[in-house]
Amino acid sequence: MRIQRAIIWLLFSLLGIGLLLHEIEATKPRRILLDTDVDTDDFFALLYLLKLNRSEIDIKAITINTNAWTDAGHAVNQVYDMLYMMDRDDIMVGVGGEGGISPNGTIYPNVGGYLPIIEQGMSTYGDCRYRQAIPIGLGGRLDIDTNYGLRRSFLPQGKRKYSPLRQPTTQQVMIDTISNGPTTVFVIGSHTNLAIFLMSNPRLKKNIEHIYVMGGGVRSKNPTGCCPKNANSCTPKQCGDRGNMFTGYTSNPYVEFNIFGDPFAAYQVIHSGIPVTLVPLDATNTIPITEQFFKSFERNQHTYEAQYIFQSLKLARDTWFDDQFYTSYFMWDSFTSGVAASIMRNSKVDGENEFAEMEYMNITVITSNEPYGVSDGSNPFFAGRSIPKFNLQKDGVHSGHVQQGLRDPFCFAKNNTKKCQDGYTKEVTGDPDGVRVLVATKAKPNQLSNSLLDREYFISFLDVLNLPRNAGRFNFTTEFPYYKEVLYKPDFGMRKLGKSVVFDMDMSAGDFISLIYLLKVPVEVINLKGILVSGTGWANPATIDIIYDILHMMGRDDIPVGRGDVFALGQPNPSFTAVGDCKYIKAIPHGGGGLLDSDTLYGFARDLPRSPRRHTAENSVKYGAPRDTDHPELRQPLALEVWQNISKSLAPGSKITILTNGPLTNLAQIIQSEKNLSSVVENVYVVGGHLSYSRKDLGNLFSVPSNEFAEFNMFLDPMAAKVVLESELNITLIPLSVQRQISSFPEILKRLQLKKKTPEAVFTYRLLSRLYRLQQKHRRYHHLDTFLGEILGAVILACDQHLNPTFKVKPVNVSATGDVSKDGQTIIDAVHGKLVKVIESVDNRKYFAEFANLLGEKKQTAVIGSFNQQKRIWSTPPANHT
């Protein structure tokens, strides 16, 4: 009896200890890893989560999804700036990585997630099978990368920034965070990063307690694109569709953007065995941004984070493509953050929470279309393989046709009945492929029935953002007590200005150095009238802000900058021109040595002084916008507009010299739009092309092995190159062969080191030194001396006689047939070629001397040397400025 009592006492003791431990565990803060594509609504979610009580919800890390609505370099720096504003520099941030997946399915460390898993090879360049559904320019990645222009005008800039080979990678941050203890993962972009983590680290799956996902549409019916009642002549668009992919609903009406970004990855996450809560369009369609909510938000902006979100929301509304914003813009990711946080606080199995009705459903993610097992070349997991990649089942759910872009003929059957379903989060019953998932089905109404805010989450969102707890410290201007916006414009007085020059650039590292050089050339020799920016080359369009900063540094805020098209000729989708193909630009790496580094100027962009000028989404009815925004005077001009303004302002008899350092898209469009252009243009210097004279004389298109003889600038828009070379303009070609003669890092660095240390010379030396070190250190940077060659055009333009150039006139043609194995190749063609002047050699010694000497000159030097100098000025009373 005594033994029985002892056993009972021991059991009760153990039960008590267990309950106590459970209670202690329940009171621990939930460790959160947020995987985000940094779309506008994503940072609404981030800032909401950062405001919550850290004893309950504690964000430990943020990883950036790089194959959706933003570009890696712009996204990571925006995240750093938001965290700096919120005093949360303790949060780890991961982006990118240079790892790959081998043909046999081996996943190497640090895959960057730039490509969907189905396209991922051993590099960071590849196709845009899914991402082409996202607009690149206005209303798409350009606006999101810049946050409509607000990012640089509002967010303060801290010390953290992207730096090549030093930036923590996505997979590194995921591994470190999840290894450190039980973690809840939020996925509010595409699922590539988390899927790669799960496939590579099965032993760490046990540390993921739960996954919350914003994405998909299960039983949803799209409320947008519907015809008004009693409308006589209206064709419904997306009305009633499961999905929300407005750019491609005619081919795939079932899919939501986040899942479509990488359907196979989403399948891996949903089927991982980890508990998943899904907040799909079913729920988010029931919580649109209403006019009442918008007005209430406008009256309640008591913290910096509330102001940043509202101003972003307002610009999204003011630039919306039609007048249906209040019924078309929903609380997607921000609503998900609220639902997830409420579920975690309540800790109930059925997902009971304050904001959404929940229901368990059996779902799967469609990754390919039936019939399964019939290979048509669309599915890289199976095409040409005896053993499917990742050992997938030969006749399984992944083995069918995989959608190939928005105009895939497979998705348009006769009488328009068959549609693709890639990415559809489909409800399945009695299907072994189904997974039991907790699904939000509807936003709960406000419990106060007389409130103008008709959703319960609206109240929480505004209350949380405006709490003084965990509030932002300052914005960009209030951080500095003596902040003052200044524009530097030179007064050339009676100086006789030199030849008028327009510089057309694609914002590679070499282009930025060329720009600095041109700004150093005495204005009596070169009068730089304007800059045209190509969005079809080595940097994303939002990188235009670096141009503004360089002009500001050099005291030339008077020079206009025009943004060019974001597609090469022939690449926009004819039925929806905001999106298009990436046939040529996919040759540019997304990661190291490619777009990530160009967009951040290899980590140096944030060292430049901050210009008041920047790209903005501000617009005007005058230029075709649906409405005027608050500041249409800040609108970013287009390249063609800048060109027209410059040409109209010329004195009678004057002409313009054009220097092109990138794809010829802008110049081709000018040629196509202007009559008698040769009466305005004196000469065109084209840095690009490669004339091969032997099988061993190869081009530089390293990412397209089948095309051995093309040069990047010509390849990136071959149709434009053909238009330019066949025009009546006087063209001087500066081909790859002569560029290679002066592409020596040691020589140019030695010359710069010996010269006077002007701010621009120091900046150029630091940038070139980093490029050289990267080239020596990592295989991804083997091609960086290509950018040295691009500087040659600016030096020839300024002092060609000093360089003793030799040239020949040759009949040159360029291939533009649509065959990527030949497109962009420049050839000698005596029958069809256009006679152009081809530079064959320069005096290398004089070239290096001219370049370094001019950068060291004190004339036309920087008026403000760096962002740090600006900070000192803004932190010091004006009377103390020296």
CSV table of C-alpha atoms in Angstrom, one decimal, residues 47-203:
chain,number,residue,atom,x,y,z
A,47,LEU,CA,6.8,46.2,-39.5
A,48,TYR,CA,3.6,44.9,-37.8
A,49,LEU,CA,5.5,41.9,-36.5
A,50,LEU,CA,8.4,44.1,-35.2
A,51,LYS,CA,5.8,46.1,-33.2
A,52,LEU,CA,4.5,43.1,-31.3
A,53,ASN,CA,5.6,42.2,-27.8
A,54,ARG,CA,9.0,40.5,-28.1
A,55,SER,CA,8.2,38.3,-25.1
A,56,GLU,CA,5.6,36.7,-27.4
A,57,ILE,CA,6.8,37.1,-31.0
A,58,ASP,CA,10.5,37.6,-31.6
A,59,ILE,CA,11.9,37.9,-35.2
A,60,LYS,CA,15.3,36.3,-35.2
A,61,ALA,CA,16.1,36.4,-38.9
A,62,ILE,CA,14.9,37.6,-42.3
A,63,THR,CA,15.7,35.8,-45.5
A,64,ILE,CA,15.0,37.4,-48.9
A,65,ASN,CA,13.2,35.6,-51.7
A,66,THR,CA,15.0,36.8,-54.8
A,67,ASN,CA,12.9,35.4,-57.7
A,68,ALA,CA,9.7,37.3,-57.3
A,69,TRP,CA,8.7,41.0,-56.8
A,70,THR,CA,12.0,42.5,-55.9
A,71,ASP,CA,15.6,42.3,-56.9
A,72,ALA,CA,18.2,41.1,-54.3
A,73,GLY,CA,20.4,44.1,-54.0
A,74,HIS,CA,17.6,46.6,-53.6
A,75,ALA,CA,15.6,44.4,-51.3
A,76,VAL,CA,18.4,43.6,-48.9
A,77,ASN,CA,19.4,47.2,-48.4
A,78,GLN,CA,15.7,48.2,-47.9
A,79,VAL,CA,15.4,45.6,-45.2
A,80,TYR,CA,18.6,46.8,-43.5
A,81,ASP,CA,17.2,50.4,-43.5
A,82,MET,CA,13.9,49.4,-42.0
A,83,LEU,CA,15.6,47.4,-39.3
A,84,TYR,CA,17.9,50.4,-38.6
A,85,MET,CA,14.9,52.7,-38.3
A,86,MET,CA,13.3,50.2,-35.9
A,87,ASP,CA,16.5,49.8,-33.8
A,88,ARG,CA,16.7,46.1,-34.7
A,89,ASP,CA,20.1,45.7,-36.2
A,90,ASP,CA,20.3,42.5,-34.1
A,91,ILE,CA,18.2,40.6,-36.6
A,92,MET,CA,20.2,38.5,-39.1
A,93,VAL,CA,19.4,39.1,-42.8
A,94,GLY,CA,20.3,36.6,-45.5
A,95,VAL,CA,20.2,37.0,-49.2
A,96,GLY,CA,21.4,35.1,-52.2
A,97,GLY,CA,24.3,32.7,-52.4
A,98,GLU,CA,26.5,31.2,-55.2
A,99,GLY,CA,25.7,27.5,-54.8
A,100,GLY,CA,23.9,25.4,-57.4
A,101,ILE,CA,22.1,22.2,-58.1
A,102,SER,CA,24.0,19.7,-60.3
A,103,PRO,CA,22.3,17.8,-63.2
A,104,ASN,CA,22.0,14.7,-61.0
A,105,GLY,CA,20.1,16.6,-58.3
A,106,THR,CA,22.9,17.2,-55.8
A,107,ILE,CA,22.2,20.4,-53.9
A,108,TYR,CA,25.4,22.3,-53.1
A,109,PRO,CA,25.7,24.7,-50.2
A,110,ASN,CA,24.3,28.2,-50.4
A,111,VAL,CA,22.0,28.0,-53.4
A,112,GLY,CA,20.8,31.6,-53.7
A,113,GLY,CA,17.2,31.1,-54.7
A,114,TYR,CA,17.5,33.4,-57.7
A,115,LEU,CA,15.8,30.8,-59.9
A,116,PRO,CA,12.9,28.3,-59.3
A,117,ILE,CA,14.2,24.9,-58.5
A,118,ILE,CA,13.2,23.5,-61.9
A,119,GLU,CA,15.5,26.0,-63.6
A,120,GLN,CA,18.3,26.0,-61.0
A,121,GLY,CA,21.7,24.8,-62.4
A,122,MET,CA,25.2,25.4,-61.2
A,123,SER,CA,25.1,29.2,-61.8
A,124,THR,CA,22.9,32.1,-60.9
A,125,TYR,CA,21.7,32.9,-64.5
A,126,GLY,CA,18.8,31.2,-66.1
A,127,ASP,CA,15.3,31.4,-67.5
A,128,CYS,CA,12.3,33.4,-66.2
A,129,ARG,CA,9.7,30.6,-66.7
A,130,TYR,CA,7.5,31.9,-63.8
A,131,ARG,CA,9.0,35.3,-63.0
A,132,GLN,CA,8.0,36.7,-66.3
A,133,ALA,CA,4.5,37.0,-64.9
A,134,ILE,CA,5.7,39.9,-62.7
A,135,PRO,CA,6.0,43.3,-64.4
A,136,ILE,CA,9.5,44.7,-64.5
A,137,GLY,CA,8.8,48.4,-64.8
A,138,LEU,CA,6.0,50.6,-63.4
A,139,GLY,CA,3.6,48.7,-61.3
A,140,GLY,CA,6.2,45.9,-60.9
A,141,ARG,CA,9.8,45.3,-59.7
A,142,LEU,CA,10.9,48.9,-60.5
A,143,ASP,CA,8.3,50.4,-58.2
A,144,ILE,CA,8.9,47.7,-55.5
A,145,ASP,CA,12.7,48.0,-55.6
A,146,THR,CA,12.4,51.8,-55.0
A,147,ASN,CA,9.1,51.6,-53.0
A,148,TYR,CA,7.7,54.2,-55.4
A,149,GLY,CA,10.7,56.5,-54.6
A,150,LEU,CA,9.9,56.5,-50.9
A,151,ARG,CA,12.6,54.2,-49.8
A,152,ARG,CA,15.5,56.7,-50.3
A,153,SER,CA,13.5,59.7,-49.2
A,154,PHE,CA,12.1,58.2,-46.0
A,155,LEU,CA,14.2,55.4,-44.6
A,156,PRO,CA,17.4,56.2,-42.6
A,157,GLN,CA,20.6,54.5,-43.7
A,158,GLY,CA,22.5,52.6,-41.1
A,159,LYS,CA,25.9,50.9,-41.2
A,160,ARG,CA,24.7,47.5,-42.5
A,161,LYS,CA,24.8,47.0,-46.2
A,162,TYR,CA,25.3,44.3,-48.8
A,163,SER,CA,29.0,43.6,-49.5
A,164,PRO,CA,30.1,40.9,-52.0
A,165,LEU,CA,31.3,37.6,-50.4
A,166,ARG,CA,30.7,39.1,-46.9
A,167,GLN,CA,26.9,39.2,-47.0
A,168,PRO,CA,25.3,36.3,-45.1
A,169,THR,CA,23.6,34.0,-47.5
A,170,THR,CA,20.0,32.9,-47.3
A,171,GLN,CA,20.8,29.3,-46.6
A,172,GLN,CA,23.5,30.2,-44.1
A,173,VAL,CA,21.0,32.3,-42.1
A,174,MET,CA,18.3,29.7,-42.3
A,175,ILE,CA,20.7,27.0,-41.0
A,176,ASP,CA,22.1,29.1,-38.2
A,177,THR,CA,18.6,30.3,-37.0
A,178,ILE,CA,16.8,27.0,-37.1
A,179,SER,CA,19.8,25.1,-35.6
A,180,ASN,CA,19.6,27.4,-32.5
A,181,GLY,CA,16.2,26.2,-31.4
A,182,PRO,CA,12.5,25.7,-32.2
A,183,THR,CA,11.6,28.1,-34.9
A,184,THR,CA,8.4,29.2,-36.6
A,185,VAL,CA,8.8,30.1,-40.3
A,186,PHE,CA,6.7,32.6,-42.2
A,187,VAL,CA,6.8,32.4,-46.0
A,188,ILE,CA,5.3,35.4,-47.7
A,189,GLY,CA,6.9,35.1,-51.1
A,190,SER,CA,7.7,32.2,-53.3
A,191,HIS,CA,8.9,29.0,-51.5
A,192,THR,CA,12.3,28.4,-53.1
A,193,ASN,CA,14.5,29.3,-50.1
A,194,LEU,CA,12.6,27.1,-47.6
A,195,ALA,CA,12.2,24.2,-50.0
A,196,ILE,CA,16.0,24.1,-50.7
A,197,PHE,CA,16.6,24.3,-47.0
A,198,LEU,CA,14.2,21.3,-46.3
A,199,MET,CA,15.7,19.3,-49.2
A,200,SER,CA,19.2,19.9,-48.0
A,201,ASN,CA,18.8,19.7,-44.2
A,202,PRO,CA,16.4,16.9,-43.3
A,203,ARG,CA,17.9,16.6,-39.9
